[in-house]
């Protein structure tokens, strides 16, 4: 690939400080867009939508047509892995995910090899999107962090995670074995995504919050490190973005020990922390408040300027601290993209 066509996102992930940061938003494909809601109404259910390459490619591309984002993220979900391993997963309308009882861990382990094949539709979505997307715009693949996925598998639904954390204390061996199984299936899934056209890989550890230092090492740092190492051992050099959401003061430990190219920071991350990570050779992504994006106005403008000023002097990817909220006005998204892409 010639320099001129190297997407900005990949240059930022390679450690370059650019005249302006690349921009994309978590959950850019989804309910904030009327065209998504129309497409969604035609799908049988959310899981079949994710496993339909034609529809999923369309959902991935919708925000790329509307906004000047520098990257697309494949339309899929972190809960496709437990389903591929044999645990029942469905989405209750207006409520969120529900999972059947946690199968015996050794039964799940026996499904790891077959699980990647059951996710081949996501590879097909990636290939379709890569073929349609302009070369200067990058395509991101992703998976959930093993701990976050395990919290859903253990509790059977979204929760405050106290049940899963208690389970991790009371059944330590079982949880460690479950995380091993998830590391293995996630690494294979990400290798498949890279081969299908993903140019960056993101690990969404959305529930990294509230963990004591030793638990964070055991449940988050260890598994993330193992995933990156397994993907590298398979000969895949695709850059990684790690997102330990809610890790707070433990983010520095994460950045020091997990060999990801970029660390995605959440809303509470201080500017000084981002600068410190950049000085240590990490690309920083984040961390605009999704509530402020929805609210809009002068406070939003001021905060966008503040991030550009604070982090624009090092390798930086402009993004939110968590996903776009469904009732976010589209004009607010367009306004921020316009500001960042002309900086
Ligand atoms: O645009 C993108 O960011 C790509 C697609 C994407 C989705 N889910 C689509 C989706 C990504 C990256 C995810 C990740 C995901 N899924 C996470 C981690 C990131 C985060 O937001 O914390 C988590 C925890 C999940 C699990 C999940 N999926 C929940 C809790 C829910 C229900 C809550 C909700 O927002 O409805 C989902 C459903 C889901 N995943 C939707 C979309 C567009 C909405 C479903 C619908 O359209 O009916």
mmCIF file with all atom_site columns, N, CA and C in Angstrom, residues 252-318:
data_model
loop_
_atom_site.group_PDB
_atom_site.id
_atom_site.type_symbol
_atom_site.label_atom_id
_atom_site.label_alt_id
_atom_site.label_comp_id
_atom_site.label_asym_id
_atom_site.label_entity_id
_atom_site.label_seq_id
_atom_site.pdbx_PDB_ins_code
_atom_site.Cartn_x
_atom_site.Cartn_y
_atom_site.Cartn_z
_atom_site.occupancy
_atom_site.B_iso_or_equiv
_atom_site.pdbx_formal_charge
_atom_site.auth_seq_id
_atom_site.auth_comp_id
_atom_site.auth_asym_id
_atom_site.auth_atom_id
_atom_site.pdbx_PDB_model_num
ATOM 1   N N  . UNK A 1 252 ? -2.944  2.331  33.479 1.00 0.00 ? 252 UNK A N  1
ATOM 2   C CA . UNK A 1 252 ? -1.490  2.396  33.237 1.00 0.00 ? 252 UNK A CA 1
ATOM 3   C C  . UNK A 1 252 ? -0.860  1.020  33.293 1.00 0.00 ? 252 UNK A C  1
ATOM 4   N N  . UNK A 1 253 ? -1.316  0.216  34.251 1.00 0.00 ? 253 UNK A N  1
ATOM 5   C CA . UNK A 1 253 ? -0.830  -1.148 34.392 1.00 0.00 ? 253 UNK A CA 1
ATOM 6   C C  . UNK A 1 253 ? -1.198  -1.959 33.142 1.00 0.00 ? 253 UNK A C  1
ATOM 7   N N  . UNK A 1 254 ? -2.437  -1.744 32.688 1.00 0.00 ? 254 UNK A N  1
ATOM 8   C CA . UNK A 1 254 ? -2.916  -2.415 31.470 1.00 0.00 ? 254 UNK A CA 1
ATOM 9   C C  . UNK A 1 254 ? -1.999  -2.061 30.290 1.00 0.00 ? 254 UNK A C  1
ATOM 10  N N  . UNK A 1 255 ? -1.759  -0.759 30.112 1.00 0.00 ? 255 UNK A N  1
ATOM 11  C CA . UNK A 1 255 ? -0.957  -0.299 28.965 1.00 0.00 ? 255 UNK A CA 1
ATOM 12  C C  . UNK A 1 255 ? 0.473   -0.826 29.042 1.00 0.00 ? 255 UNK A C  1
ATOM 13  N N  . UNK A 1 256 ? 0.995   -0.946 30.249 1.00 0.00 ? 256 UNK A N  1
ATOM 14  C CA . UNK A 1 256 ? 2.372   -1.419 30.400 1.00 0.00 ? 256 UNK A CA 1
ATOM 15  C C  . UNK A 1 256 ? 2.499   -2.911 30.082 1.00 0.00 ? 256 UNK A C  1
ATOM 16  N N  . UNK A 1 257 ? 1.437   -3.674 30.365 1.00 0.00 ? 257 UNK A N  1
ATOM 17  C CA . UNK A 1 257 ? 1.567   -5.132 30.260 1.00 0.00 ? 257 UNK A CA 1
ATOM 18  C C  . UNK A 1 257 ? 0.909   -5.770 29.039 1.00 0.00 ? 257 UNK A C  1
ATOM 19  N N  . UNK A 1 258 ? -0.074  -5.112 28.441 1.00 0.00 ? 258 UNK A N  1
ATOM 20  C CA . UNK A 1 258 ? -0.758  -5.720 27.296 1.00 0.00 ? 258 UNK A CA 1
ATOM 21  C C  . UNK A 1 258 ? -0.176  -5.117 26.011 1.00 0.00 ? 258 UNK A C  1
ATOM 22  N N  . UNK A 1 259 ? 0.343   -5.956 25.101 1.00 0.00 ? 259 UNK A N  1
ATOM 23  C CA . UNK A 1 259 ? 1.018   -5.426 23.911 1.00 0.00 ? 259 UNK A CA 1
ATOM 24  C C  . UNK A 1 259 ? 0.069   -4.947 22.808 1.00 0.00 ? 259 UNK A C  1
ATOM 25  N N  . UNK A 1 260 ? -0.899  -4.113 23.188 1.00 0.00 ? 260 UNK A N  1
ATOM 26  C CA . UNK A 1 260 ? -1.790  -3.496 22.189 1.00 0.00 ? 260 UNK A CA 1
ATOM 27  C C  . UNK A 1 260 ? -1.123  -2.222 21.665 1.00 0.00 ? 260 UNK A C  1
ATOM 28  N N  . UNK A 1 261 ? -1.426  -1.862 20.418 1.00 0.00 ? 261 UNK A N  1
ATOM 29  C CA . UNK A 1 261 ? -0.870  -0.643 19.825 1.00 0.00 ? 261 UNK A CA 1
ATOM 30  C C  . UNK A 1 261 ? -1.563  0.589  20.396 1.00 0.00 ? 261 UNK A C  1
ATOM 31  N N  . UNK A 1 262 ? -2.868  0.478  20.685 1.00 0.00 ? 262 UNK A N  1
ATOM 32  C CA . UNK A 1 262 ? -3.626  1.637  21.166 1.00 0.00 ? 262 UNK A CA 1
ATOM 33  C C  . UNK A 1 262 ? -4.449  1.263  22.388 1.00 0.00 ? 262 UNK A C  1
ATOM 34  N N  . UNK A 1 263 ? -4.626  2.250  23.273 1.00 0.00 ? 263 UNK A N  1
ATOM 35  C CA . UNK A 1 263 ? -5.502  2.069  24.425 1.00 0.00 ? 263 UNK A CA 1
ATOM 36  C C  . UNK A 1 263 ? -6.670  3.030  24.267 1.00 0.00 ? 263 UNK A C  1
ATOM 37  N N  . UNK A 1 264 ? -7.882  2.497  24.286 1.00 0.00 ? 264 UNK A N  1
ATOM 38  C CA . UNK A 1 264 ? -9.080  3.334  24.215 1.00 0.00 ? 264 UNK A CA 1
ATOM 39  C C  . UNK A 1 264 ? -9.445  3.728  25.641 1.00 0.00 ? 264 UNK A C  1
ATOM 40  N N  . UNK A 1 265 ? -9.575  5.030  25.861 1.00 0.00 ? 265 UNK A N  1
ATOM 41  C CA . UNK A 1 265 ? -9.841  5.547  27.202 1.00 0.00 ? 265 UNK A CA 1
ATOM 42  C C  . UNK A 1 265 ? -11.311 5.930  27.338 1.00 0.00 ? 265 UNK A C  1
ATOM 43  N N  . UNK A 1 266 ? -11.847 5.769  28.550 1.00 0.00 ? 266 UNK A N  1
ATOM 44  C CA . UNK A 1 266 ? -13.242 6.136  28.774 1.00 0.00 ? 266 UNK A CA 1
ATOM 45  C C  . UNK A 1 266 ? -13.328 7.566  29.282 1.00 0.00 ? 266 UNK A C  1
ATOM 46  N N  . UNK A 1 267 ? -14.555 8.006  29.505 1.00 0.00 ? 267 UNK A N  1
ATOM 47  C CA . UNK A 1 267 ? -14.865 9.396  29.817 1.00 0.00 ? 267 UNK A CA 1
ATOM 48  C C  . UNK A 1 267 ? -14.063 9.992  30.974 1.00 0.00 ? 267 UNK A C  1
ATOM 49  N N  . UNK A 1 268 ? -13.751 9.161  31.981 1.00 0.00 ? 268 UNK A N  1
ATOM 50  C CA . UNK A 1 268 ? -13.102 9.732  33.167 1.00 0.00 ? 268 UNK A CA 1
ATOM 51  C C  . UNK A 1 268 ? -11.588 9.918  33.008 1.00 0.00 ? 268 UNK A C  1
ATOM 52  N N  . UNK A 1 269 ? -10.998 9.469  31.911 1.00 0.00 ? 269 UNK A N  1
ATOM 53  C CA . UNK A 1 269 ? -9.539  9.516  31.765 1.00 0.00 ? 269 UNK A CA 1
ATOM 54  C C  . UNK A 1 269 ? -9.006  10.954 31.764 1.00 0.00 ? 269 UNK A C  1
ATOM 55  N N  . UNK A 1 270 ? -8.092  11.293 32.648 1.00 0.00 ? 270 UNK A N  1
ATOM 56  C CA . UNK A 1 270 ? -7.507  12.639 32.645 1.00 0.00 ? 270 UNK A CA 1
ATOM 57  C C  . UNK A 1 270 ? -6.644  12.865 31.400 1.00 0.00 ? 270 UNK A C  1
ATOM 58  N N  . UNK A 1 271 ? -6.560  14.115 30.953 1.00 0.00 ? 271 UNK A N  1
ATOM 59  C CA . UNK A 1 271 ? -5.692  14.450 29.814 1.00 0.00 ? 271 UNK A CA 1
ATOM 60  C C  . UNK A 1 271 ? -4.265  13.972 30.082 1.00 0.00 ? 271 UNK A C  1
ATOM 61  N N  . UNK A 1 272 ? -3.798  14.191 31.320 1.00 0.00 ? 272 UNK A N  1
ATOM 62  C CA . UNK A 1 272 ? -2.411  13.843 31.665 1.00 0.00 ? 272 UNK A CA 1
ATOM 63  C C  . UNK A 1 272 ? -2.155  12.350 31.475 1.00 0.00 ? 272 UNK A C  1
ATOM 64  N N  . UNK A 1 273 ? -3.139  11.532 31.765 1.00 0.00 ? 273 UNK A N  1
ATOM 65  C CA . UNK A 1 273 ? -2.975  10.082 31.589 1.00 0.00 ? 273 UNK A CA 1
ATOM 66  C C  . UNK A 1 273 ? -2.775  9.754  30.106 1.00 0.00 ? 273 UNK A C  1
ATOM 67  N N  . UNK A 1 274 ? -3.610  10.354 29.247 1.00 0.00 ? 274 UNK A N  1
ATOM 68  C CA . UNK A 1 274 ? -3.473  10.114 27.805 1.00 0.00 ? 274 UNK A CA 1
ATOM 69  C C  . UNK A 1 274 ? -2.098  10.530 27.310 1.00 0.00 ? 274 UNK A C  1
ATOM 70  N N  . UNK A 1 275 ? -1.640  11.693 27.774 1.00 0.00 ? 275 UNK A N  1
ATOM 71  C CA . UNK A 1 275 ? -0.319  12.177 27.337 1.00 0.00 ? 275 UNK A CA 1
ATOM 72  C C  . UNK A 1 275 ? 0.787   11.242 27.791 1.00 0.00 ? 275 UNK A C  1
ATOM 73  N N  . UNK A 1 276 ? 0.640   10.729 29.008 1.00 0.00 ? 276 UNK A N  1
ATOM 74  C CA . UNK A 1 276 ? 1.644   9.821  29.551 1.00 0.00 ? 276 UNK A CA 1
ATOM 75  C C  . UNK A 1 276 ? 1.713   8.530  28.718 1.00 0.00 ? 276 UNK A C  1
ATOM 76  N N  . UNK A 1 277 ? 0.544   8.005  28.352 1.00 0.00 ? 277 UNK A N  1
ATOM 77  C CA . UNK A 1 277 ? 0.523   6.785  27.535 1.00 0.00 ? 277 UNK A CA 1
ATOM 78  C C  . UNK A 1 277 ? 1.150   7.057  26.171 1.00 0.00 ? 277 UNK A C  1
ATOM 79  N N  . UNK A 1 278 ? 0.849   8.220  25.600 1.00 0.00 ? 278 UNK A N  1
ATOM 80  C CA . UNK A 1 278 ? 1.447   8.574  24.308 1.00 0.00 ? 278 UNK A CA 1
ATOM 81  C C  . UNK A 1 278 ? 2.971   8.639  24.419 1.00 0.00 ? 278 UNK A C  1
ATOM 82  N N  . UNK A 1 279 ? 3.438   9.227  25.520 1.00 0.00 ? 279 UNK A N  1
ATOM 83  C CA . UNK A 1 279 ? 4.897   9.343  25.724 1.00 0.00 ? 279 UNK A CA 1
ATOM 84  C C  . UNK A 1 279 ? 5.532   7.959  25.858 1.00 0.00 ? 279 UNK A C  1
ATOM 85  N N  . UNK A 1 280 ? 4.724   6.983  26.323 1.00 0.00 ? 280 UNK A N  1
ATOM 86  C CA . UNK A 1 280 ? 5.238   5.616  26.462 1.00 0.00 ? 280 UNK A CA 1
ATOM 87  C C  . UNK A 1 280 ? 5.075   4.805  25.177 1.00 0.00 ? 280 UNK A C  1
ATOM 88  N N  . UNK A 1 281 ? 4.610   5.470  24.105 1.00 0.00 ? 281 UNK A N  1
ATOM 89  C CA . UNK A 1 281 ? 4.559   4.789  22.809 1.00 0.00 ? 281 UNK A CA 1
ATOM 90  C C  . UNK A 1 281 ? 3.209   4.203  22.436 1.00 0.00 ? 281 UNK A C  1
ATOM 91  N N  . UNK A 1 282 ? 2.166   4.492  23.232 1.00 0.00 ? 282 UNK A N  1
ATOM 92  C CA . UNK A 1 282 ? 0.840   3.993  22.879 1.00 0.00 ? 282 UNK A CA 1
ATOM 93  C C  . UNK A 1 282 ? 0.070   5.071  22.107 1.00 0.00 ? 282 UNK A C  1
ATOM 94  N N  . UNK A 1 283 ? -0.744  4.625  21.173 1.00 0.00 ? 283 UNK A N  1
ATOM 95  C CA . UNK A 1 283 ? -1.719  5.515  20.556 1.00 0.00 ? 283 UNK A CA 1
ATOM 96  C C  . UNK A 1 283 ? -2.907  5.580  21.514 1.00 0.00 ? 283 UNK A C  1
ATOM 97  N N  . UNK A 1 284 ? -3.483  6.770  21.666 1.00 0.00 ? 284 UNK A N  1
ATOM 98  C CA . UNK A 1 284 ? -4.615  6.942  22.574 1.00 0.00 ? 284 UNK A CA 1
ATOM 99  C C  . UNK A 1 284 ? -5.889  7.155  21.765 1.00 0.00 ? 284 UNK A C  1
ATOM 100 N N  . UNK A 1 285 ? -6.975  6.500  22.188 1.00 0.00 ? 285 UNK A N  1
ATOM 101 C CA . UNK A 1 285 ? -8.282  6.699  21.551 1.00 0.00 ? 285 UNK A CA 1
ATOM 102 C C  . UNK A 1 285 ? -9.295  7.114  22.617 1.00 0.00 ? 285 UNK A C  1
ATOM 103 N N  . UNK A 1 286 ? -10.203 7.996  22.274 1.00 0.00 ? 286 UNK A N  1
ATOM 104 C CA . UNK A 1 286 ? -11.265 8.383  23.201 1.00 0.00 ? 286 UNK A CA 1
ATOM 105 C C  . UNK A 1 286 ? -11.492 9.871  23.148 1.00 0.00 ? 286 UNK A C  1
ATOM 106 N N  . UNK A 1 287 ? -12.106 10.348 24.155 1.00 0.00 ? 287 UNK A N  1
ATOM 107 C CA . UNK A 1 287 ? -12.774 9.787  25.311 1.00 0.00 ? 287 UNK A CA 1
ATOM 108 C C  . UNK A 1 287 ? -13.955 10.688 25.631 1.00 0.00 ? 287 UNK A C  1
ATOM 109 N N  . UNK A 1 288 ? -14.487 11.318 24.527 1.00 0.00 ? 288 UNK A N  1
ATOM 110 C CA . UNK A 1 288 ? -15.579 12.287 24.667 1.00 0.00 ? 288 UNK A CA 1
ATOM 111 C C  . UNK A 1 288 ? -16.818 11.624 25.279 1.00 0.00 ? 288 UNK A C  1
ATOM 112 N N  . UNK A 1 289 ? -17.452 12.311 26.193 1.00 0.00 ? 289 UNK A N  1
ATOM 113 C CA . UNK A 1 289 ? -18.642 11.791 26.876 1.00 0.00 ? 289 UNK A CA 1
ATOM 114 C C  . UNK A 1 289 ? -19.817 11.664 25.897 1.00 0.00 ? 289 UNK A C  1
ATOM 115 N N  . UNK A 1 290 ? -20.396 10.461 25.809 1.00 0.00 ? 290 UNK A N  1
ATOM 116 C CA . UNK A 1 290 ? -21.530 10.281 24.890 1.00 0.00 ? 290 UNK A CA 1
ATOM 117 C C  . UNK A 1 290 ? -22.741 11.117 25.315 1.00 0.00 ? 290 UNK A C  1
ATOM 118 N N  . UNK A 1 291 ? -22.830 11.444 26.614 1.00 0.00 ? 291 UNK A N  1
ATOM 119 C CA . UNK A 1 291 ? -23.933 12.305 27.081 1.00 0.00 ? 291 UNK A CA 1
ATOM 120 C C  . UNK A 1 291 ? -23.742 13.740 26.596 1.00 0.00 ? 291 UNK A C  1
ATOM 121 N N  . UNK A 1 292 ? -22.473 14.170 26.507 1.00 0.00 ? 292 UNK A N  1
ATOM 122 C CA . UNK A 1 292 ? -22.185 15.520 26.017 1.00 0.00 ? 292 UNK A CA 1
ATOM 123 C C  . UNK A 1 292 ? -22.434 15.596 24.504 1.00 0.00 ? 292 UNK A C  1
ATOM 124 N N  . UNK A 1 293 ? -22.112 14.522 23.789 1.00 0.00 ? 293 UNK A N  1
ATOM 125 C CA . UNK A 1 293 ? -22.400 14.489 22.348 1.00 0.00 ? 293 UNK A CA 1
ATOM 126 C C  . UNK A 1 293 ? -23.908 14.633 22.128 1.00 0.00 ? 293 UNK A C  1
ATOM 127 N N  . UNK A 1 294 ? -24.684 13.971 22.975 1.00 0.00 ? 294 UNK A N  1
ATOM 128 C CA . UNK A 1 294 ? -26.140 14.064 22.841 1.00 0.00 ? 294 UNK A CA 1
ATOM 129 C C  . UNK A 1 294 ? -26.636 15.462 23.218 1.00 0.00 ? 294 UNK A C  1
ATOM 130 N N  . UNK A 1 295 ? -26.038 16.042 24.280 1.00 0.00 ? 295 UNK A N  1
ATOM 131 C CA . UNK A 1 295 ? -26.482 17.362 24.756 1.00 0.00 ? 295 UNK A CA 1
ATOM 132 C C  . UNK A 1 295 ? -26.151 18.467 23.751 1.00 0.00 ? 295 UNK A C  1
ATOM 133 N N  . UNK A 1 296 ? -24.944 18.414 23.154 1.00 0.00 ? 296 UNK A N  1
ATOM 134 C CA . UNK A 1 296 ? -24.541 19.406 22.161 1.00 0.00 ? 296 UNK A CA 1
ATOM 135 C C  . UNK A 1 296 ? -24.270 20.784 22.750 1.00 0.00 ? 296 UNK A C  1
ATOM 136 N N  . UNK A 1 297 ? -24.148 21.785 21.865 1.00 0.00 ? 297 UNK A N  1
ATOM 137 C CA . UNK A 1 297 ? -23.977 23.168 22.303 1.00 0.00 ? 297 UNK A CA 1
ATOM 138 C C  . UNK A 1 297 ? -22.532 23.545 22.604 1.00 0.00 ? 297 UNK A C  1
ATOM 139 N N  . UNK A 1 298 ? -22.353 24.736 23.205 1.00 0.00 ? 298 UNK A N  1
ATOM 140 C CA . UNK A 1 298 ? -21.002 25.268 23.438 1.00 0.00 ? 298 UNK A CA 1
ATOM 141 C C  . UNK A 1 298 ? -20.138 24.361 24.324 1.00 0.00 ? 298 UNK A C  1
ATOM 142 N N  . UNK A 1 299 ? -20.757 23.648 25.268 1.00 0.00 ? 299 UNK A N  1
ATOM 143 C CA . UNK A 1 299 ? -19.963 22.773 26.142 1.00 0.00 ? 299 UNK A CA 1
ATOM 144 C C  . UNK A 1 299 ? -19.346 21.637 25.334 1.00 0.00 ? 299 UNK A C  1
ATOM 145 N N  . UNK A 1 300 ? -20.092 21.138 24.344 1.00 0.00 ? 300 UNK A N  1
ATOM 146 C CA . UNK A 1 300 ? -19.560 20.093 23.462 1.00 0.00 ? 300 UNK A CA 1
ATOM 147 C C  . UNK A 1 300 ? -18.397 20.649 22.646 1.00 0.00 ? 300 UNK A C  1
ATOM 148 N N  . UNK A 1 301 ? -18.607 21.820 22.045 1.00 0.00 ? 301 UNK A N  1
ATOM 149 C CA . UNK A 1 301 ? -17.540 22.421 21.228 1.00 0.00 ? 301 UNK A CA 1
ATOM 150 C C  . UNK A 1 301 ? -16.272 22.623 22.044 1.00 0.00 ? 301 UNK A C  1
ATOM 151 N N  . UNK A 1 302 ? -16.435 23.111 23.266 1.00 0.00 ? 302 UNK A N  1
ATOM 152 C CA . UNK A 1 302 ? -15.269 23.396 24.111 1.00 0.00 ? 302 UNK A CA 1
ATOM 153 C C  . UNK A 1 302 ? -14.516 22.117 24.447 1.00 0.00 ? 302 UNK A C  1
ATOM 154 N N  . UNK A 1 303 ? -15.273 21.060 24.697 1.00 0.00 ? 303 UNK A N  1
ATOM 155 C CA . UNK A 1 303 ? -14.631 19.793 25.089 1.00 0.00 ? 303 UNK A CA 1
ATOM 156 C C  . UNK A 1 303 ? -13.910 19.158 23.886 1.00 0.00 ? 303 UNK A C  1
ATOM 157 N N  . UNK A 1 304 ? -14.485 19.277 22.694 1.00 0.00 ? 304 UNK A N  1
ATOM 158 C CA . UNK A 1 304 ? -13.827 18.757 21.491 1.00 0.00 ? 304 UNK A CA 1
ATOM 159 C C  . UNK A 1 304 ? -12.479 19.475 21.301 1.00 0.00 ? 304 UNK A C  1
ATOM 160 N N  . UNK A 1 305 ? -12.496 20.815 21.453 1.00 0.00 ? 305 UNK A N  1
ATOM 161 C CA . UNK A 1 305 ? -11.248 21.576 21.327 1.00 0.00 ? 305 UNK A CA 1
ATOM 162 C C  . UNK A 1 305 ? -10.237 21.118 22.371 1.00 0.00 ? 305 UNK A C  1
ATOM 163 N N  . UNK A 1 306 ? -10.726 20.869 23.588 1.00 0.00 ? 306 UNK A N  1
ATOM 164 C CA . UNK A 1 306 ? -9.827  20.491 24.680 1.00 0.00 ? 306 UNK A CA 1
ATOM 165 C C  . UNK A 1 306 ? -9.132  19.155 24.378 1.00 0.00 ? 306 UNK A C  1
ATOM 166 N N  . UNK A 1 307 ? -9.871  18.189 23.821 1.00 0.00 ? 307 UNK A N  1
ATOM 167 C CA . UNK A 1 307 ? -9.240  16.900 23.472 1.00 0.00 ? 307 UNK A CA 1
ATOM 168 C C  . UNK A 1 307 ? -8.220  17.083 22.344 1.00 0.00 ? 307 UNK A C  1
ATOM 169 N N  . UNK A 1 308 ? -8.594  17.874 21.325 1.00 0.00 ? 308 UNK A N  1
ATOM 170 C CA . UNK A 1 308 ? -7.671  18.076 20.204 1.00 0.00 ? 308 UNK A CA 1
ATOM 171 C C  . UNK A 1 308 ? -6.373  18.700 20.708 1.00 0.00 ? 308 UNK A C  1
ATOM 172 N N  . UNK A 1 309 ? -6.517  19.628 21.632 1.00 0.00 ? 309 UNK A N  1
ATOM 173 C CA . UNK A 1 309 ? -5.362  20.324 22.203 1.00 0.00 ? 309 UNK A CA 1
ATOM 174 C C  . UNK A 1 309 ? -4.522  19.383 23.076 1.00 0.00 ? 309 UNK A C  1
ATOM 175 N N  . UNK A 1 310 ? -5.216  18.619 23.920 1.00 0.00 ? 310 UNK A N  1
ATOM 176 C CA . UNK A 1 310 ? -4.507  17.787 24.899 1.00 0.00 ? 310 UNK A CA 1
ATOM 177 C C  . UNK A 1 310 ? -3.822  16.576 24.260 1.00 0.00 ? 310 UNK A C  1
ATOM 178 N N  . UNK A 1 311 ? -4.504  15.938 23.339 1.00 0.00 ? 311 UNK A N  1
ATOM 179 C CA . UNK A 1 311 ? -3.994  14.661 22.811 1.00 0.00 ? 311 UNK A CA 1
ATOM 180 C C  . UNK A 1 311 ? -3.523  14.739 21.366 1.00 0.00 ? 311 UNK A C  1
ATOM 181 N N  . UNK A 1 312 ? -3.837  15.866 20.694 1.00 0.00 ? 312 UNK A N  1
ATOM 182 C CA . UNK A 1 312 ? -3.474  16.004 19.276 1.00 0.00 ? 312 UNK A CA 1
ATOM 183 C C  . UNK A 1 312 ? -1.976  16.090 19.038 1.00 0.00 ? 312 UNK A C  1
ATOM 184 N N  . UNK A 1 313 ? -1.206  16.273 20.106 1.00 0.00 ? 313 UNK A N  1
ATOM 185 C CA . UNK A 1 313 ? 0.257   16.381 19.948 1.00 0.00 ? 313 UNK A CA 1
ATOM 186 C C  . UNK A 1 313 ? 0.940   15.012 19.973 1.00 0.00 ? 313 UNK A C  1
ATOM 187 N N  . UNK A 1 314 ? 0.159   13.971 20.054 1.00 0.00 ? 314 UNK A N  1
ATOM 188 C CA . UNK A 1 314 ? 0.716   12.607 20.033 1.00 0.00 ? 314 UNK A CA 1
ATOM 189 C C  . UNK A 1 314 ? -0.204  11.739 19.205 1.00 0.00 ? 314 UNK A C  1
ATOM 190 N N  . UNK A 1 315 ? 0.155   10.446 19.003 1.00 0.00 ? 315 UNK A N  1
ATOM 191 C CA . UNK A 1 315 ? -0.736  9.579  18.211 1.00 0.00 ? 315 UNK A CA 1
ATOM 192 C C  . UNK A 1 315 ? -2.109  9.444  18.876 1.00 0.00 ? 315 UNK A C  1
ATOM 193 N N  . UNK A 1 316 ? -3.145  9.858  18.144 1.00 0.00 ? 316 UNK A N  1
ATOM 194 C CA . UNK A 1 316 ? -4.476  10.011 18.741 1.00 0.00 ? 316 UNK A CA 1
ATOM 195 C C  . UNK A 1 316 ? -5.554  9.634  17.741 1.00 0.00 ? 316 UNK A C  1
ATOM 196 N N  . UNK A 1 317 ? -6.577  8.935  18.225 1.00 0.00 ? 317 UNK A N  1
ATOM 197 C CA . UNK A 1 317 ? -7.768  8.610  17.433 1.00 0.00 ? 317 UNK A CA 1
ATOM 198 C C  . UNK A 1 317 ? -8.947  9.237  18.147 1.00 0.00 ? 317 UNK A C  1
ATOM 199 N N  . UNK A 1 318 ? -9.621  10.169 17.500 1.00 0.00 ? 318 UNK A N  1
ATOM 200 C CA . UNK A 1 318 ? -10.754 10.841 18.140 1.00 0.00 ? 318 UNK A CA 1
ATOM 201 C C  . UNK A 1 318 ? -11.936 9.868  18.222 1.00 0.00 ? 318 UNK A C  1
#
